[in-house]
XYZ file of C-alpha atoms in Angstrom:
491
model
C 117.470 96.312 95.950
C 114.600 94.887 94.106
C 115.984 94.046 90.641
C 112.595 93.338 88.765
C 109.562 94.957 88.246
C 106.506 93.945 86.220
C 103.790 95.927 84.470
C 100.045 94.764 84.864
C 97.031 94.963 83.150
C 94.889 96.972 85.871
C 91.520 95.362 84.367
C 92.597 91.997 84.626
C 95.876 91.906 86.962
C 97.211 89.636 84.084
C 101.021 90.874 84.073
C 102.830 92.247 80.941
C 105.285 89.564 79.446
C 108.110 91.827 79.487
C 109.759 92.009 82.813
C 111.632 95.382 83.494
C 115.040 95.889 85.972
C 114.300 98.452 88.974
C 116.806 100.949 89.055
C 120.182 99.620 90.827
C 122.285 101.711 93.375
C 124.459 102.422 90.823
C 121.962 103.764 88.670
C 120.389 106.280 90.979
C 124.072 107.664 91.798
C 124.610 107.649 87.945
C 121.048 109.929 87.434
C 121.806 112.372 90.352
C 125.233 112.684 89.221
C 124.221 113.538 85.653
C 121.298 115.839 86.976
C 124.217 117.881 89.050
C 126.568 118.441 85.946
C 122.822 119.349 84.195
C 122.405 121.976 86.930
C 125.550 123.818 85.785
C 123.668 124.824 82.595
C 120.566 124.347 83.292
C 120.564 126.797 86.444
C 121.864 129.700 84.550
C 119.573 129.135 81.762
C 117.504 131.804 80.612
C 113.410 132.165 79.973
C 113.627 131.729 76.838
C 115.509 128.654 77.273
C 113.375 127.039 79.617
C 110.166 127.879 77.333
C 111.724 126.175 74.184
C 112.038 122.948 76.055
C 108.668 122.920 78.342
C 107.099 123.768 74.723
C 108.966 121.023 72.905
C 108.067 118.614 75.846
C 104.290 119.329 75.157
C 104.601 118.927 71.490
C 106.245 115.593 72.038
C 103.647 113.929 74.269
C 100.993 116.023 71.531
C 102.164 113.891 68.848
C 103.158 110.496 70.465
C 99.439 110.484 72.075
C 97.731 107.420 70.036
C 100.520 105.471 71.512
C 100.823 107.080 74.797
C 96.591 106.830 75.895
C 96.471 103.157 75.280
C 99.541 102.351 77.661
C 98.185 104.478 80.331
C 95.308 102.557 79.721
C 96.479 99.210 80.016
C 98.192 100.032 83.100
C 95.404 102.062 84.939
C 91.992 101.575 83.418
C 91.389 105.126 84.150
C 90.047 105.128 80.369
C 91.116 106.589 76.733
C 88.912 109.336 77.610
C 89.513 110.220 80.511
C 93.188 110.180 79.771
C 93.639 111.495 76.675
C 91.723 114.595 78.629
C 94.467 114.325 81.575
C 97.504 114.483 78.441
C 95.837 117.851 77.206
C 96.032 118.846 80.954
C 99.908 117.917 81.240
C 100.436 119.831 78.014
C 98.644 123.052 79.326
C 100.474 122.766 82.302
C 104.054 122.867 80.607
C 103.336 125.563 78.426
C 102.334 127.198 81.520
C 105.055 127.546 83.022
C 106.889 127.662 79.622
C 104.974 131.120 80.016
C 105.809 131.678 83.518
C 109.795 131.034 82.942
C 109.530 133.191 79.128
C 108.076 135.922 81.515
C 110.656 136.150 83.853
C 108.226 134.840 87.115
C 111.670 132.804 88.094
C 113.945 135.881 87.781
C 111.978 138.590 89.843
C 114.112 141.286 91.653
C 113.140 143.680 94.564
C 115.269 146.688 94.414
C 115.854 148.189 97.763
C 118.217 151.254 96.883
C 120.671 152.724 99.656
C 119.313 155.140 102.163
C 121.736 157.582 103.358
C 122.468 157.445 107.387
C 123.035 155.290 110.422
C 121.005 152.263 110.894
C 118.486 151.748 111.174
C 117.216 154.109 108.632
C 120.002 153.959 106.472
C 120.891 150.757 104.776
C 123.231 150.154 101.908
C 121.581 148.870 98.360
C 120.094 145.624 98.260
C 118.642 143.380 95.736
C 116.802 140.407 96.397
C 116.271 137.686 94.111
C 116.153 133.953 93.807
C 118.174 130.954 92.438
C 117.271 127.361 92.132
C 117.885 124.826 94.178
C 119.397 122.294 92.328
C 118.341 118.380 91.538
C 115.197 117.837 92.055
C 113.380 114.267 93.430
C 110.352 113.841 91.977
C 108.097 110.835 93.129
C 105.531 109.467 90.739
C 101.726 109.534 91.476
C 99.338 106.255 90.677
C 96.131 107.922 90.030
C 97.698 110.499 87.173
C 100.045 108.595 85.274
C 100.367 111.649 82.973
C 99.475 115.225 84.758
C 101.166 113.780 88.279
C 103.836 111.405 86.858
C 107.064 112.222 84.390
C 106.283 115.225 82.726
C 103.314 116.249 85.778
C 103.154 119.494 87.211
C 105.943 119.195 89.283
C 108.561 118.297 87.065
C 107.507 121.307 84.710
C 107.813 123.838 87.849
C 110.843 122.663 89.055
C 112.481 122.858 85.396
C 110.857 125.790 84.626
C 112.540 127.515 88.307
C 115.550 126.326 86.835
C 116.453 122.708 88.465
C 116.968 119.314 86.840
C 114.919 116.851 87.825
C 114.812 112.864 88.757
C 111.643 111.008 88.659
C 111.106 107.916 90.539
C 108.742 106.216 88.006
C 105.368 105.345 89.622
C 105.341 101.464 89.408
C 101.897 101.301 88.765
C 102.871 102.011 85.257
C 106.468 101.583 84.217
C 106.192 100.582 80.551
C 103.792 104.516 80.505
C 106.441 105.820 82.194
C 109.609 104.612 79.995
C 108.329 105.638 77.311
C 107.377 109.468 78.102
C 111.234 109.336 79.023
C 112.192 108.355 76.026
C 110.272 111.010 74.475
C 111.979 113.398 76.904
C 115.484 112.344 76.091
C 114.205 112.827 72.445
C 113.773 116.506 72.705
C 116.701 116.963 74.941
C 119.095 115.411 72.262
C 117.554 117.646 69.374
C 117.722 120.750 71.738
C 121.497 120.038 72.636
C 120.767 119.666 76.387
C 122.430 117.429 78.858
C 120.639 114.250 78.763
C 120.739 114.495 82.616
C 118.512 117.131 82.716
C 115.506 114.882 83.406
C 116.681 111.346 84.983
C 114.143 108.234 85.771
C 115.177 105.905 87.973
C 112.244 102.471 88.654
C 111.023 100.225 91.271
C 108.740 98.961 93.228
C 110.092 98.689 96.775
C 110.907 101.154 98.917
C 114.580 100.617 98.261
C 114.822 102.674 95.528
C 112.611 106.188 96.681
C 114.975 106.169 99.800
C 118.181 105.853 97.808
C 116.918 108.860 96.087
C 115.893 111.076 98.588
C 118.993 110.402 100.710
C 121.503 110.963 97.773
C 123.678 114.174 99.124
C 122.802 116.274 95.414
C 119.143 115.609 95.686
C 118.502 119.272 96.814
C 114.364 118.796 97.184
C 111.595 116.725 97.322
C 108.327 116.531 95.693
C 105.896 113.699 96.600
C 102.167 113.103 95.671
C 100.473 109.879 96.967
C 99.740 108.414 100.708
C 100.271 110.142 104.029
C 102.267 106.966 104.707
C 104.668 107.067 102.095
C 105.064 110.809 102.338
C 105.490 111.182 105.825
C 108.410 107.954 105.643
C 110.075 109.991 102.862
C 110.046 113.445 104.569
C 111.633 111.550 107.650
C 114.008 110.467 105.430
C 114.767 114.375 104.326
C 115.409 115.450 107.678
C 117.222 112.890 108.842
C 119.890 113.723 105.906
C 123.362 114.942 107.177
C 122.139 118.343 105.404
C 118.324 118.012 105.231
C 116.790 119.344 102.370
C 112.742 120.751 101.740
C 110.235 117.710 101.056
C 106.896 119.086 99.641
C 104.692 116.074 100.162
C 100.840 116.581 98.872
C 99.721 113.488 100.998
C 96.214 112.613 102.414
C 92.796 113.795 102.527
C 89.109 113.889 103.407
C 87.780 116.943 101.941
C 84.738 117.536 104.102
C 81.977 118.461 102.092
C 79.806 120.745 104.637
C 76.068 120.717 103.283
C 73.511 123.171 105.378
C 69.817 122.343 105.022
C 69.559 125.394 103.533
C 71.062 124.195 100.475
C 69.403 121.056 100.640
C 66.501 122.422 100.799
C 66.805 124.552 97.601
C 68.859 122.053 95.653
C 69.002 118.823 97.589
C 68.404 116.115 94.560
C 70.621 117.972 92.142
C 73.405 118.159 94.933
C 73.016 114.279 95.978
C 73.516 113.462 92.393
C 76.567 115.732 91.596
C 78.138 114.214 94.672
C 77.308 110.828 94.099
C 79.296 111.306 90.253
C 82.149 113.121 92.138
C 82.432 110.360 94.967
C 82.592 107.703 92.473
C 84.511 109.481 89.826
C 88.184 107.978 88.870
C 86.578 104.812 91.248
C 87.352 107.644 93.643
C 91.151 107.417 92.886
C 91.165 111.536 93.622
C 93.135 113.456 95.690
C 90.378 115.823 95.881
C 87.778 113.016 96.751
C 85.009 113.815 98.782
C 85.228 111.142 101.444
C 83.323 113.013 104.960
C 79.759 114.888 104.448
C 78.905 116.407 107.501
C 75.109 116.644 108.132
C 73.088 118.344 110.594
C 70.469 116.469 112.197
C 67.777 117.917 110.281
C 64.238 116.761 107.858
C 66.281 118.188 104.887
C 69.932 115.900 105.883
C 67.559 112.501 106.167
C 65.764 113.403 102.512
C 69.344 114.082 101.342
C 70.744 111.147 102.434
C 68.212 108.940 100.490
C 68.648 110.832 97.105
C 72.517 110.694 97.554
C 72.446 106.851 98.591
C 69.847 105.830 95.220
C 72.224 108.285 93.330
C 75.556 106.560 95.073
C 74.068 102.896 93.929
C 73.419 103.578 90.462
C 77.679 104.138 90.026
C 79.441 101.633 88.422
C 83.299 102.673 89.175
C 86.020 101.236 86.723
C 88.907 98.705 88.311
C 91.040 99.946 90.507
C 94.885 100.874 89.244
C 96.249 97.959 90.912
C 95.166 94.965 92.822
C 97.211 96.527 96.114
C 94.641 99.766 96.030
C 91.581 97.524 95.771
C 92.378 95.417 99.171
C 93.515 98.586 100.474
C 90.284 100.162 99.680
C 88.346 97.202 101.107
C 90.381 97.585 104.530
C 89.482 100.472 104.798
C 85.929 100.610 104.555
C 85.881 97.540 107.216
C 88.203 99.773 109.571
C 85.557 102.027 109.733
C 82.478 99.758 110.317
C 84.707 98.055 112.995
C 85.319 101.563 114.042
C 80.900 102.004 114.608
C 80.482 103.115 111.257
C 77.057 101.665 110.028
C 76.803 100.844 106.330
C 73.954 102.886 103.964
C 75.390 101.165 101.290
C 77.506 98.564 100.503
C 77.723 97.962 96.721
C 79.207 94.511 95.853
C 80.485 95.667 92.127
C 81.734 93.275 89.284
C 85.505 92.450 90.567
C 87.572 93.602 90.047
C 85.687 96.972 90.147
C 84.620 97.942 93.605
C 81.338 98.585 94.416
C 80.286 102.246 95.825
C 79.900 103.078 99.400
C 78.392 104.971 102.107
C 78.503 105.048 105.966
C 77.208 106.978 108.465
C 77.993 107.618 111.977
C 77.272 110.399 114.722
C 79.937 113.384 115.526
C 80.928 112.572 118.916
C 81.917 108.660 117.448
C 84.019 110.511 114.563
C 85.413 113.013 116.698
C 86.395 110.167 119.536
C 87.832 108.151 116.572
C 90.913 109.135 114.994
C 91.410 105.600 112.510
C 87.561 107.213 111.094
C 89.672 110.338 109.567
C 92.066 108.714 107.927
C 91.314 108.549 104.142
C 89.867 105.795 102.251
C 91.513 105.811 98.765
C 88.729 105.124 96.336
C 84.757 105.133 95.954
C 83.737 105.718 99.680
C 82.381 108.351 101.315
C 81.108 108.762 105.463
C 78.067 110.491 106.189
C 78.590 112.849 110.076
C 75.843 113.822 111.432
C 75.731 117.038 113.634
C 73.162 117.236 116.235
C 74.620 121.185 116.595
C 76.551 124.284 114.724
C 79.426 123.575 117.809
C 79.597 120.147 116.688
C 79.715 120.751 112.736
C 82.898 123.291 114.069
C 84.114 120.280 116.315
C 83.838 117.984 113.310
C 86.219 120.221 110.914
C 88.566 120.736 113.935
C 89.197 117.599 114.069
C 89.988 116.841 110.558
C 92.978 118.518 111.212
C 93.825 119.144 107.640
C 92.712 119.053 104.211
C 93.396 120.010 101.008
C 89.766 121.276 100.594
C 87.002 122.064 102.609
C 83.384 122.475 100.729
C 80.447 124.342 102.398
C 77.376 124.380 100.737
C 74.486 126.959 102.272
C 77.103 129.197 103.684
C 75.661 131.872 101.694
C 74.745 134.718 103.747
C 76.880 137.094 106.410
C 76.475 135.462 109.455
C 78.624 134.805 112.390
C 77.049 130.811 111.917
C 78.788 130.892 108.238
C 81.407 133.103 109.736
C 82.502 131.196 112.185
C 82.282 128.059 109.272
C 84.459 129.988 107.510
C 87.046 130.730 109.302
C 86.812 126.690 110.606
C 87.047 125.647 107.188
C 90.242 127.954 106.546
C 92.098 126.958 109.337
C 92.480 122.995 107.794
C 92.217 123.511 104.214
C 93.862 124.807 101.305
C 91.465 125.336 99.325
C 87.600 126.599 100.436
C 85.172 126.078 98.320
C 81.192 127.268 98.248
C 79.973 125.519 95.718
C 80.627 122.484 93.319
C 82.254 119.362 94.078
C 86.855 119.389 95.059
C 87.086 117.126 92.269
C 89.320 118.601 89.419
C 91.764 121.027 90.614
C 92.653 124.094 88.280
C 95.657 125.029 86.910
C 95.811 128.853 87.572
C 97.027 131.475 88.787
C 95.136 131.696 92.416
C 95.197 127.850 92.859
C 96.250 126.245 96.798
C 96.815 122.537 96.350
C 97.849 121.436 100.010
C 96.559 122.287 103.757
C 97.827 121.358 106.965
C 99.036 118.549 107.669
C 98.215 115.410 106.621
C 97.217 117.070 103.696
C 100.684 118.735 102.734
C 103.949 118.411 104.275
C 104.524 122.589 103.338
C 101.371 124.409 104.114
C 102.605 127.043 102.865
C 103.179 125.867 99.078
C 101.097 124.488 96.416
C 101.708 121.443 94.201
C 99.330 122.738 91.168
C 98.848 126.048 89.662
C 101.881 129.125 88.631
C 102.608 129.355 92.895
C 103.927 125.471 92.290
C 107.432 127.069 91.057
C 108.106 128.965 94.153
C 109.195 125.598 95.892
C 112.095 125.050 93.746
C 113.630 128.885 94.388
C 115.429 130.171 97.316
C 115.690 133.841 97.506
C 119.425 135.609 97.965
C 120.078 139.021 98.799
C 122.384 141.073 96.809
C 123.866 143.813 98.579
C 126.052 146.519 97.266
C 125.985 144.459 93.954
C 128.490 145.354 91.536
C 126.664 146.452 87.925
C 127.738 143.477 86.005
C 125.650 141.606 87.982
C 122.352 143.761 88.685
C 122.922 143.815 84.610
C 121.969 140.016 84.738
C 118.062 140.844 86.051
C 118.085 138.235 88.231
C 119.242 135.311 86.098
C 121.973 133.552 87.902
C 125.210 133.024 86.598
């Protein structure tokens, strides 16, 4: 394995003097290991239990955030402001499900009493509940070193359904990262939990994600970043002796759908509210808005020119690391090689990427699959439609996306209908107006879509449906009282 990894200054790409060890083979076994003897006490835990330590885990990051910003900082150049907004986030989203576990969300019964008789009327008593699946692999994300990394949302779901977790540090920002660990293993010693409850293993290659994922008490998966790196890990999953459930939140366009009816009501306001969301985060989103699909209309050619002037007067921020930015800039040549033509092609001040826009016609983007593949930062391309079939055959052959926007799609009928139900069938999230940039925590939120958006279509990564992942349900039947006495908490 890899056996150093170094911390860089993502505004200069001067490295940090102080080289850190990647985690050894021995020291994933040892984390996993730990995690599993957590899980004894951990699984069984009450509500209560679990709310006392999300809470304390929020309080911690709370009062450790003047040194906490200014690392992420260093290591992203996402900003203090920006990031000490994305901390407050993290915190809401631990109390969260501090609120969800205190509740009882993880210990929900169905009560199906006997019915008297032969089957299949008659049944005896059954309860069904759930239980946690045990050790939990949780992979790091670049662009969120706080709300997507340690303490993200998917560490608080999984410990708030009752499994330990083991975080495979993002190495974008290790020095971040160790020390929101040592704040966790801070509030686990004052709380008198295991200190295996939440494990961090480091490094940069490959090596180490693997060893993770293919230990045989990892019982999940959770993964935010590239469709590449997701899809390599959830291979990895199934190809286990016993495969286990990888919930990857991977890849995405987010089509932004704008009608000229919209355009013609709001056209200069919308150009410059997509223009700030395109470039926002130097368009390190998940959500980012990277196709606009355009009919071939007056009002789509006057849009175009207010969202390009709007688009030019961005300055985005560096890039997290050096590897992004060339990524980034491969990307956006793929898709001129690929017949894209160029509206804009801002130069920036390096190592800040410049903004960009391209254009090309339906039929080349639906012939093309390498121009539907996402380009990870401040780029967006322009489709143009010369039809309503062809905006359909556009969004078709997305394939999937965690959002779909459609702007104009106001009024009942069967041309917005059949929009509709095009823009449900890739994405996880439909929106009718706004921008998919910032994604809710709450109640109703969908954070994934058919693949390559998601590995699990049928889960979310953000919002209170995020703790389903990490609970398998178990039927009872003819339960003795002792046990029914429990209310779902497992022993």
């Amino acid at each position: 394995m890899t056996t150093l990894l170094q911390s860089f200054n993502a505004r200069t790409g001067a490295p940090h003097p102080e080289a850190l060890s990647a985690s050894s083979s021995q020291d994933i076994d040892d984390s996993v290991r730990a995690a599993h003897q957590a899980f004894e006490v951990w699984g069984s835990s009450s509500g209560a239990q679990r709310a006392a330590l999300l809470r304390a885990l929020a309080e911690a990051l709370e009062a450790d955030r003047d040194a906490l910003v200014p690392w992420a900082d260093l290591e992203t150049a996402l900003g203090a402001v920006r990031l000490s907004g994305e901390l407050d986030r993290t915190c809401f989203q631990l109390r969260r499900f501090a609120d969800l576990a205190e509740r009882g969300v993880p210990f929900e019964t169905l009560d199906d009493p006997a019915v008297a008789g032969a089957p299949p009327v008659g049944h005896p008593a059954m309860v069904r509940q759930r239980v946690p699946l045990g050790p939990v692999a949780m992979f790091a994300a670049s662009n969120f070193p706080f709300a997507f990394s340690v303490l993200g949302g998917d560490t608080a779901s999984a410990l708030a359904a009752g499994c330990p977790v083991v975080v495979k540090a993002h190495p974008g920002h290790p020095l971040l990262s160790r020390r929101v660990f040592g704040l966790i293993q801070q509030v686990l010693q004052a709380q008198g939990l295991p200190a295996g409850l939440v494990g961090m293993v480091q490094g940069a290659g490959v090596d180490v994600g693997v060893a993770l994922i293919r230990h045989p008490l990892i019982a999940a998966g959770a993964f935010t970043g590239s469709t590449r790196g997701g899809a390599a890990l959830q291979a990895e999953a199934n190809a286990r002796p016993r495969p286990i459930p990888f919930y990857g939140e991977l890849g995405s366009i987010n089509p932004v759908l704008a009608l000229p009816k919209a355009l013609a009501a709001r056209g200069a306001e919308l150009a410059t509210t997509l223009a700030g969301s395109i470039a926002l985060g130097c368009g390190q989103f998940c959500t980012n808005p990277g196709l606009i699909v355009l009919l071939d209309d007056p009002e789509s050619d006057a849009f175009i020119e207010q969202l390009t002037r709007a688009l030019a007067a961005q300055k985005p921020h560096p890039m997290l690391t050096a590897g992004m930015k060339s990524a980034f800039d491969a990307g956006v040549r793929q898709m001129m090689d690929q017949g894209a033509l160029a509206l804009l092609a801002a130069q920036g001040a390096a190592p800040a990427p410049g903004p960009h826009l391209l254009q090309v016609s339906a039929a080349r983007f639906i012939e093309r699959a390498a121009l539907r593949e996402e380009v990870f930062g401040p780029a967006s391309l322009i489709v143009r439609a010369a039809s309503q079939a062809e905006l359909l055959a556009v969004l078709a052959a997305v394939g999937g996306s965690l959002t779909v926007t459609l702007w104009g799609a106001d009024d009942d009928t069967p041309e917005n209908q059949a929009l509709v139900r095009a823009a449900t069938a890739i994405a996880g999230r439909v929106l009718f107006s706004g921008v998919p940039t910032g994604v809710a925590v709450t109640a109703a939120q969908q954070h994934g879509g058919p693949w390559p958006a998601s590995s699990a279509p049928m889960t979310t990564s953000v919002g209170d449906a995020a703790l389903d992942r990490f609970l398998r349900p178990i039927c009872l039947q003819d339960a003795p009282a002792w046990l029914l006495a429990r209310h779902g908490v497992p022993c």
